[in-house]
mmCIF file of C-alpha atoms and ligand atoms in Angstrom:
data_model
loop_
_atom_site.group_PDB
_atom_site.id
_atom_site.type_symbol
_atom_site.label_atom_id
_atom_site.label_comp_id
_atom_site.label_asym_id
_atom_site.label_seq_id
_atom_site.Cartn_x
_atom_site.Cartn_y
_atom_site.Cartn_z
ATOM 1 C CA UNK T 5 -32.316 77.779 -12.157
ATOM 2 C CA UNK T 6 -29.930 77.818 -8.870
ATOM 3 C CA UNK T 7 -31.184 78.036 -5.996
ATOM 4 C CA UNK T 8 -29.232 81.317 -4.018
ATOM 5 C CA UNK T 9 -27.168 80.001 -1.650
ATOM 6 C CA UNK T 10 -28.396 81.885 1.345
ATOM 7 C CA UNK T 11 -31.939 80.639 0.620
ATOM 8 C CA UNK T 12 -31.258 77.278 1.020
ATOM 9 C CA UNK T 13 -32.115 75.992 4.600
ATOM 10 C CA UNK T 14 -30.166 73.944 6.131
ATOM 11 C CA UNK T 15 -31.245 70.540 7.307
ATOM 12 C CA UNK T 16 -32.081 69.113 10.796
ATOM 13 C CA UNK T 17 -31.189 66.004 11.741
ATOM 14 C CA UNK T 18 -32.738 63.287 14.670
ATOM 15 C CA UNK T 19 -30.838 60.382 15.747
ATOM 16 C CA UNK T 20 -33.152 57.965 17.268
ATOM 17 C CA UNK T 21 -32.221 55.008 19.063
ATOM 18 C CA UNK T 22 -29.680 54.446 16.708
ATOM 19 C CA UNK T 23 -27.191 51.450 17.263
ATOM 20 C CA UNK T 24 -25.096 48.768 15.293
ATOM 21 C CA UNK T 25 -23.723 45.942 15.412
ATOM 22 C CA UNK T 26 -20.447 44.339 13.631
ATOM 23 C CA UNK T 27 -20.454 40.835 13.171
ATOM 24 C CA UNK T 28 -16.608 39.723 12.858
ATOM 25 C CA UNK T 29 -15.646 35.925 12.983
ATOM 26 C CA UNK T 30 -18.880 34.487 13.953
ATOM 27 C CA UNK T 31 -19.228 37.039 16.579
ATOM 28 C CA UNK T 32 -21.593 39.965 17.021
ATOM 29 C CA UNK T 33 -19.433 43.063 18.380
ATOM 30 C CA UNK T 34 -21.709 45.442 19.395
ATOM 31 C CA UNK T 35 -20.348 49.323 18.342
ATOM 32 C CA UNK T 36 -22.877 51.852 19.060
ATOM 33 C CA UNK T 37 -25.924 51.351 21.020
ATOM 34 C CA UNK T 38 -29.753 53.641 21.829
ATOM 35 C CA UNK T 39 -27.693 56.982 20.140
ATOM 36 C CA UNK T 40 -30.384 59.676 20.416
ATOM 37 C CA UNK T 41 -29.765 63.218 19.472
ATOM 38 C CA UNK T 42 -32.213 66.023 18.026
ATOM 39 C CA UNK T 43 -29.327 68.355 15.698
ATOM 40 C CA UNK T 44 -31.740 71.879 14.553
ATOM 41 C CA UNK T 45 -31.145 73.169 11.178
ATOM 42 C CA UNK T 46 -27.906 74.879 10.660
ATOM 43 C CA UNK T 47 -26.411 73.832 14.220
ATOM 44 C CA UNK T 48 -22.925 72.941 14.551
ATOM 45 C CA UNK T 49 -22.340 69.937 16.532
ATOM 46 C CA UNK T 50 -18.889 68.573 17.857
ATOM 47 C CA UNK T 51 -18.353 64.509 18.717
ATOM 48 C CA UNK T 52 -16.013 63.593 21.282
ATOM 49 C CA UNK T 53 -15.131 60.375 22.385
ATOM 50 C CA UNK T 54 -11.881 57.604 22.606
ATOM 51 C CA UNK T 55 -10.650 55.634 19.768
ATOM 52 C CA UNK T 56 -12.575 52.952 18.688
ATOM 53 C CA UNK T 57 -16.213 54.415 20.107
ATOM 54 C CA UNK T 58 -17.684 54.379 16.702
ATOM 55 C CA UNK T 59 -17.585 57.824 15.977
ATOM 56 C CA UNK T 60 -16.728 57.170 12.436
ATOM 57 C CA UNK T 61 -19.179 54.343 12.218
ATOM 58 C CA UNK T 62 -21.897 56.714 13.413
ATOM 59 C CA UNK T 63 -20.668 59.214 10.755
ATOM 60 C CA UNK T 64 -20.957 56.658 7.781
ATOM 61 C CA UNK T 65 -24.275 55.942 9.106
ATOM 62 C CA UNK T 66 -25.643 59.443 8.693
ATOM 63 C CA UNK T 67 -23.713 59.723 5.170
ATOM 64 C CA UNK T 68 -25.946 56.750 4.531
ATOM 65 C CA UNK T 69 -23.148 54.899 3.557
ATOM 66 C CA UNK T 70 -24.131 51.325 5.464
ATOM 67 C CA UNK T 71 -28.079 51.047 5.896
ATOM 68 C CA UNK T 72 -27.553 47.923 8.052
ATOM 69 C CA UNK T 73 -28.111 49.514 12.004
ATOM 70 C CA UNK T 74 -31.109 49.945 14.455
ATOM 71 C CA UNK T 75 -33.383 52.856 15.178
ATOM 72 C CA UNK T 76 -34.029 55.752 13.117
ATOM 73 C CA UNK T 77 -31.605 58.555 11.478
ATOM 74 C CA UNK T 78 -34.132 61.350 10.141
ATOM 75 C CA UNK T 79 -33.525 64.196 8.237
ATOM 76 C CA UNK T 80 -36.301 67.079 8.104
ATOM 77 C CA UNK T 81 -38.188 64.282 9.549
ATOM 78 C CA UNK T 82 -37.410 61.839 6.312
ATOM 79 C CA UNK T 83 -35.663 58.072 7.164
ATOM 80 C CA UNK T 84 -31.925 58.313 5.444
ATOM 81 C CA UNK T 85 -31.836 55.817 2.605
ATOM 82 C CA UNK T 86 -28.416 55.927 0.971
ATOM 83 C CA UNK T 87 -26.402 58.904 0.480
ATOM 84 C CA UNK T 88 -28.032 61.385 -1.096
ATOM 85 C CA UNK T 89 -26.749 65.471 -2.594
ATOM 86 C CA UNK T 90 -27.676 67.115 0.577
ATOM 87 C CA UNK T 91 -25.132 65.367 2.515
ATOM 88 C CA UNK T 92 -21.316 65.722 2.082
ATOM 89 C CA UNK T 93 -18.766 63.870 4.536
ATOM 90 C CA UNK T 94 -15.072 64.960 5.133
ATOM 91 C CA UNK T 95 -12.276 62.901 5.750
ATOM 92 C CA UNK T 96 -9.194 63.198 7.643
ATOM 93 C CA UNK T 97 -6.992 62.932 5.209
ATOM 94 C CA UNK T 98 -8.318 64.740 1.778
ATOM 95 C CA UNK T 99 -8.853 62.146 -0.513
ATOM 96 C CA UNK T 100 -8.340 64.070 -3.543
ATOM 97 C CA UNK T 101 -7.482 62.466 -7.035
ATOM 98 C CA UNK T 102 -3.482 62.682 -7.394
ATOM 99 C CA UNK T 103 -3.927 62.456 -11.313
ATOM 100 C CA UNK T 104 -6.907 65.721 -11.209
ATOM 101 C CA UNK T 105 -6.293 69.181 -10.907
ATOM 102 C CA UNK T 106 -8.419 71.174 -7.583
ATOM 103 C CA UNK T 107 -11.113 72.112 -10.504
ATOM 104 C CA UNK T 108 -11.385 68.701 -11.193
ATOM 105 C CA UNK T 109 -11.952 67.609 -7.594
ATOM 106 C CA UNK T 110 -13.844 69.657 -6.969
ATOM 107 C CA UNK T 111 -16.196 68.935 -9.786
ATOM 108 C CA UNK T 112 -16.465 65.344 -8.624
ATOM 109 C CA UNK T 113 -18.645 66.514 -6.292
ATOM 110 C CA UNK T 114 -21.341 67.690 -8.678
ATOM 111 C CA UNK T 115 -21.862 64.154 -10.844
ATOM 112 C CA UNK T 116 -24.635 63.403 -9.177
ATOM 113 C CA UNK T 117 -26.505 66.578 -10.228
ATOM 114 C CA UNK T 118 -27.829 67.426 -13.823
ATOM 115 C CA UNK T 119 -26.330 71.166 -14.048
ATOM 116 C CA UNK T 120 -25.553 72.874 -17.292
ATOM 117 C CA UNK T 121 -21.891 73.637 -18.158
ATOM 118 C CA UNK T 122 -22.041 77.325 -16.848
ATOM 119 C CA UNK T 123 -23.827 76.158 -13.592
ATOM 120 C CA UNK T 124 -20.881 74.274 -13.147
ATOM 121 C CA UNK T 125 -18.335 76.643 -13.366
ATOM 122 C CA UNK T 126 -19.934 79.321 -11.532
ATOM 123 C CA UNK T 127 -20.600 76.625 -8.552
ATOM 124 C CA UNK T 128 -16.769 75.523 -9.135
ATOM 125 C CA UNK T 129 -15.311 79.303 -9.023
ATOM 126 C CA UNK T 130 -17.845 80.307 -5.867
ATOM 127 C CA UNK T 131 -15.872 77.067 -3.968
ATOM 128 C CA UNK T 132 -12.873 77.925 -4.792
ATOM 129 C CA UNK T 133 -13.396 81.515 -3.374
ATOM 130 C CA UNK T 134 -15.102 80.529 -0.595
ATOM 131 C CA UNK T 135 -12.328 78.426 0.540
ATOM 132 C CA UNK T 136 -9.382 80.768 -0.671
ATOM 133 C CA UNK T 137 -8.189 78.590 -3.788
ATOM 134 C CA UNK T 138 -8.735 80.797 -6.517
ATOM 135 C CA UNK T 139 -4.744 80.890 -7.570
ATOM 136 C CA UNK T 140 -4.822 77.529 -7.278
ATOM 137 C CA UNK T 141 -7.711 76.132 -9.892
ATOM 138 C CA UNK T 142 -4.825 74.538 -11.826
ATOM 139 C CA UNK T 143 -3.003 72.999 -9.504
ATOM 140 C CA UNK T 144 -3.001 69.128 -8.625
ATOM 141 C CA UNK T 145 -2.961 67.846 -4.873
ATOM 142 C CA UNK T 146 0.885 67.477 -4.800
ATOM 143 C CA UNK T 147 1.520 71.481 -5.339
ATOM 144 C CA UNK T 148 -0.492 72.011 -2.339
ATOM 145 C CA UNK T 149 -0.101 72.409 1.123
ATOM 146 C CA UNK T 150 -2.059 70.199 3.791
ATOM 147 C CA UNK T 151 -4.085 72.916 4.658
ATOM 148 C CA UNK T 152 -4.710 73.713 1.235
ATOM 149 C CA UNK T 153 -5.197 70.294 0.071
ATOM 150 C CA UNK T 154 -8.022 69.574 3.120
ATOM 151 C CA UNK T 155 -10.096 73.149 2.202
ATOM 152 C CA UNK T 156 -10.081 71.708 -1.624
ATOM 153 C CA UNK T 157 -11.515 68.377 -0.184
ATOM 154 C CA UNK T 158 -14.256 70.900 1.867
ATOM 155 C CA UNK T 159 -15.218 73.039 -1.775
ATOM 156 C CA UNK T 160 -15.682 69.712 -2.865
ATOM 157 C CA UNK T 161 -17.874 69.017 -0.012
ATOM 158 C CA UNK T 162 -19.511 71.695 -0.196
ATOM 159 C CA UNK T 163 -19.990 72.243 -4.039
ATOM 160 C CA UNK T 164 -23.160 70.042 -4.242
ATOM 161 C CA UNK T 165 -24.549 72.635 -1.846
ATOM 162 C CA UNK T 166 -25.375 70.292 0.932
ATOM 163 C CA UNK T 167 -28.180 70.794 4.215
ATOM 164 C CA UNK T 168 -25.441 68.834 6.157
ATOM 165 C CA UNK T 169 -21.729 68.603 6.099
ATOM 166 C CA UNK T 170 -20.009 65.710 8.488
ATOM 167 C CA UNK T 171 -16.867 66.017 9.346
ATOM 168 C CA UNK T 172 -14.337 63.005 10.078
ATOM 169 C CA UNK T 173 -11.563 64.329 12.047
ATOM 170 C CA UNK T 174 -11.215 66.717 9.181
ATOM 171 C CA UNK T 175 -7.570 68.673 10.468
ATOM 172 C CA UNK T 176 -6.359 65.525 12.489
ATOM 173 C CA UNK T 177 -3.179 65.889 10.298
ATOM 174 C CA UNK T 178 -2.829 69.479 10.473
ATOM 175 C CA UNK T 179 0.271 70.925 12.271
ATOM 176 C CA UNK T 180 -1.465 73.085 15.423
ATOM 177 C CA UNK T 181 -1.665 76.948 13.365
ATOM 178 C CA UNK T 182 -2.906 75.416 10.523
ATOM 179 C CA UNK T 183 -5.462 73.770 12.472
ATOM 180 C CA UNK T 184 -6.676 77.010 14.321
ATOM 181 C CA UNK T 185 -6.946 78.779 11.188
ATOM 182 C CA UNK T 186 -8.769 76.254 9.579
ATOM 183 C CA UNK T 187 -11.279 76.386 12.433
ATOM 184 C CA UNK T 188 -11.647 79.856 11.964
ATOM 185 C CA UNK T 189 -12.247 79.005 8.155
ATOM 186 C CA UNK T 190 -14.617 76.525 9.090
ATOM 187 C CA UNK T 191 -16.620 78.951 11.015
ATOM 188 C CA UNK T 192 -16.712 81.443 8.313
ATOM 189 C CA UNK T 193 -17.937 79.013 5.731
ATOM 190 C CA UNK T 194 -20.484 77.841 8.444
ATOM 191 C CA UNK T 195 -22.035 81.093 8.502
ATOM 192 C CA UNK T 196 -21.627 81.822 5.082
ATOM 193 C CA UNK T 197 -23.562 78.907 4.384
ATOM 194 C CA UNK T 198 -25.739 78.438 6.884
ATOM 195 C CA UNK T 199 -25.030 74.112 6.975
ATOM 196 C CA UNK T 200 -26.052 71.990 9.633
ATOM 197 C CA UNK T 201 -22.151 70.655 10.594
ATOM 198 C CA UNK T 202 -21.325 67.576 12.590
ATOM 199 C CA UNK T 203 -17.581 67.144 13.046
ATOM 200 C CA UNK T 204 -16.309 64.320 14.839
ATOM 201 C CA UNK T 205 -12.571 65.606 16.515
ATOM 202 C CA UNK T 206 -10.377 64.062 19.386
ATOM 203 C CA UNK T 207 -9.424 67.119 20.482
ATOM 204 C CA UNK T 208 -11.536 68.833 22.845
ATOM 205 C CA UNK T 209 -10.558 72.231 22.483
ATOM 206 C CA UNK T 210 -11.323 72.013 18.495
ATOM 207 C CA UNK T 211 -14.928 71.085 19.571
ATOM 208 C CA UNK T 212 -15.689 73.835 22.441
ATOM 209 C CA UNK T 213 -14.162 76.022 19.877
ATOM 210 C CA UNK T 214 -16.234 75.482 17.333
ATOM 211 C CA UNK T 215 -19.595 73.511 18.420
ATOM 212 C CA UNK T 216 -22.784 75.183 19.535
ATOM 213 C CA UNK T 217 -22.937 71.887 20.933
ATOM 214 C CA UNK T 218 -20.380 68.835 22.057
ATOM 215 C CA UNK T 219 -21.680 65.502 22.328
ATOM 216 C CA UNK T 220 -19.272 63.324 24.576
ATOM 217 C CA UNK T 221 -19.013 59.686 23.657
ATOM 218 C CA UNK T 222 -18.482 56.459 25.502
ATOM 219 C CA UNK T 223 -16.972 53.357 24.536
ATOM 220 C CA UNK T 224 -17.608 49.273 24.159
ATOM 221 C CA UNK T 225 -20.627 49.795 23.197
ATOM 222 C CA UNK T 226 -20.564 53.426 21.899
ATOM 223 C CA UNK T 227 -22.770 55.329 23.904
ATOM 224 C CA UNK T 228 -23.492 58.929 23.978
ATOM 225 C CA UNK T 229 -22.655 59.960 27.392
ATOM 226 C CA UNK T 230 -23.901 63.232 27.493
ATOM 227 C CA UNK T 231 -24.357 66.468 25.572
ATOM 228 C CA UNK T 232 -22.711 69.614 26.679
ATOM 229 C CA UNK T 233 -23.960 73.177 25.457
ATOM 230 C CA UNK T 234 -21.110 75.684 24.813
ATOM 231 C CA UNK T 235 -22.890 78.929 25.783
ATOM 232 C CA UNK T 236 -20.278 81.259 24.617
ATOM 233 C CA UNK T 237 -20.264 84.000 22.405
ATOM 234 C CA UNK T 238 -18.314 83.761 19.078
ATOM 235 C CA UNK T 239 -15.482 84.595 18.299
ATOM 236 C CA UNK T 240 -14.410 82.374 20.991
ATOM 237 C CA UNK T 241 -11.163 83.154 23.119
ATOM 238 C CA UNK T 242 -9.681 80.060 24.506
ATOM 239 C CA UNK T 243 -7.292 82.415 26.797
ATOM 240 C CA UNK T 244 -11.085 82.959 28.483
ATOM 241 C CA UNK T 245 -12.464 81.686 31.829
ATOM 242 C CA UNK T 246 -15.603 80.771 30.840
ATOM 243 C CA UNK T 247 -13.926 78.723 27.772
ATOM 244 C CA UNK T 248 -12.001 76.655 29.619
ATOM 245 C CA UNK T 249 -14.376 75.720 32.237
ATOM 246 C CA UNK T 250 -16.274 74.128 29.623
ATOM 247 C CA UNK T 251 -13.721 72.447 28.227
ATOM 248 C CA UNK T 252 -13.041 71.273 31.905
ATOM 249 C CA UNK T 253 -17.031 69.654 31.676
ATOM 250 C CA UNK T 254 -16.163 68.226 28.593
ATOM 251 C CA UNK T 255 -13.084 66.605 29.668
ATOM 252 C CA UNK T 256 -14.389 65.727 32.946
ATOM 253 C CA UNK T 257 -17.371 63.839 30.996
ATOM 254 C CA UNK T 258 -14.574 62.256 28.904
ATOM 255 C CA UNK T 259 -12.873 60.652 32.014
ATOM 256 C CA UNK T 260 -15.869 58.805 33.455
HETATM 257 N N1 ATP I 13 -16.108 47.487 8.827
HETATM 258 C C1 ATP I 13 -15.962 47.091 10.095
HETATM 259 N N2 ATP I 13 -16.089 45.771 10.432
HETATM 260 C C2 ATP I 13 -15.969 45.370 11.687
HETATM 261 N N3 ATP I 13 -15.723 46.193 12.718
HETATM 262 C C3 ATP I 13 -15.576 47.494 12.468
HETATM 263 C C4 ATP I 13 -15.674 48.022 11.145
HETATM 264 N N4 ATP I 13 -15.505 49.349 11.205
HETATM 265 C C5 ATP I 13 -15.276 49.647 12.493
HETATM 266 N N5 ATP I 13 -15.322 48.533 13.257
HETATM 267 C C6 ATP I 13 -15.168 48.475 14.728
HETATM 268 O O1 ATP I 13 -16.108 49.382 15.280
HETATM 269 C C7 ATP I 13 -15.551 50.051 16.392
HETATM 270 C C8 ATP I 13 -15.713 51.544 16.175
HETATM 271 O O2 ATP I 13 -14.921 51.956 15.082
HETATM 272 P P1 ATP I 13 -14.913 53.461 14.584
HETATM 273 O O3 ATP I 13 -13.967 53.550 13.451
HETATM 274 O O4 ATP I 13 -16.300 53.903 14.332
HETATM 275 O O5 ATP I 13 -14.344 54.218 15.861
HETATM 276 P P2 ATP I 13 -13.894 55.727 16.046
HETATM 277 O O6 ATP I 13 -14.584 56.252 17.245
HETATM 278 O O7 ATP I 13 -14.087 56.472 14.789
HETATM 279 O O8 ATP I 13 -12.337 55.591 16.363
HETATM 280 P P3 ATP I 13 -11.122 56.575 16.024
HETATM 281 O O9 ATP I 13 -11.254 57.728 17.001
HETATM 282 O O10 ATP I 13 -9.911 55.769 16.286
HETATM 283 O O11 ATP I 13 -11.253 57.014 14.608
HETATM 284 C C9 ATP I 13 -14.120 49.563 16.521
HETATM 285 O O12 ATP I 13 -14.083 48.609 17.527
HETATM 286 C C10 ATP I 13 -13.806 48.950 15.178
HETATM 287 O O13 ATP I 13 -12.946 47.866 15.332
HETATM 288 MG MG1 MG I 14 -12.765 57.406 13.433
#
């Protein structure tokens, strides 16, 4: 039996003392270091920080895509070991299959998970509305728009019915209106879902947009620097004061 999607809590996730090291020609390089952050269930959390701070390193971490770091990543209070169904991670660029159709794709995202064939296509169809592709079941990643192509990669994300959905720079390669209305998509699925979201972005305004929360990263070793609440009502209006002053915080943070 399925579980109703609005009955499905969404996960929380603690970051404790989390750090990692590379080790590249002989030499340890030391990427992120003591990373502690408490994330509640169904927060939304932005990552800032420069190139090369290990945001996507922390990322893969969580995904439990590389088990070799320090300290302690927790979910619901449970050590991460592996990936696992109620995690999904989103790339910058889509990573869809050229050679499937957006059904397809988004079916990939259910092997792990013993469902019957009906299961499957009502979960399929349910993504595909949620993220406005229902014209475009059919269609294979070259008929579709960037925009279009990156909310397929998110019903695929999202199809396993995840407690947490990461988020690598996911419209880095969006043109700027795109971008805004995928944030506004983003927020919609957020509360349709009720997911615990952690997108990493470089752009600050994306973040204070979006994140109940923006954690500002430093560099050589990746550090978090500090956390910055965004105490602002939703829908958010970036023509507003009170928005930009905390994008001000954030960017001041960023300059340290
Ligand atoms: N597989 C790897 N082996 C060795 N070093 C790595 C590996 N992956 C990343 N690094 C190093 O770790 C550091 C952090 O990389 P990471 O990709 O996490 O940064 P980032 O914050 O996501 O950067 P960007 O904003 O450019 O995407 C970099 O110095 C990078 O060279
Ligand atoms: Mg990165």
């Amino acid at each position: 039996m399925s579980t109703p999607t609005l009955e499905a809590p969404p996960a929380s996730l603690s970051l404790r003392n989390v750090g990692k090291t590379y080790r590249i020609d002989g030499q340890d390089l030391p990427v992120l270091q003591r990373i502690g952050l408490d994330i509640t269930r169904g927060e939304f959390i932005g990552i800032v920080g420069a190139s090369g701070c290990g945001k996507s390193t922390l990322l893969r971490l969580i995904a439990g895509l590389d088990h070799r770091f320090d300290g302690e990543i927790l979910i619901e209070g449970h050590p991460v070991a592996g990936p696992g169904v109620e995690r999904s991670l989103v790339f910058q660029d889509h990573r869809l299959f050229p050679w499937l159709s957006v059904t397809d794709n988004i079916a990939l995202g259910l092997d792990s998970l013993a469902l019957g064939r009906h299961e499957r296509q009502a979960r399929i169809q349910e993504q595909l509305e949620l993220v406005g592709l229902t014209g475009f079941a059919q269609a294979y990643p070259h008929q579709l728009s960037g925009g279009m192509a990156q909310r397929a990669a998110i019903a695929r994300a999202l199809v396993s019915r995840p407690d947490i959905l990461l988020m690598d720079e996911p419209f880095g390669a969006l043109d700027s209106i795109t971008r805004a209305h995928m944030q506004e998509e983003l927020l919609r699925i957020w509360r349709e879902r009720r997911v615990t979201v952690v997108i990493v972005t470089h752009d600050v305004d994306e973040a204070v947009f979006l994140g109940d929360r923006v954690a500002v990263m430093e560099p050589r070793p990746g550090r978090l620097q500090s956390v910055i609440g965004v105490d602002l009502p939703r829908p958010r209006l970036r023509t507003d004061a009170a928005f930009n002053q905390v994008k001000q915080r954030v960017l001041a943070q960023l300059k340290r």
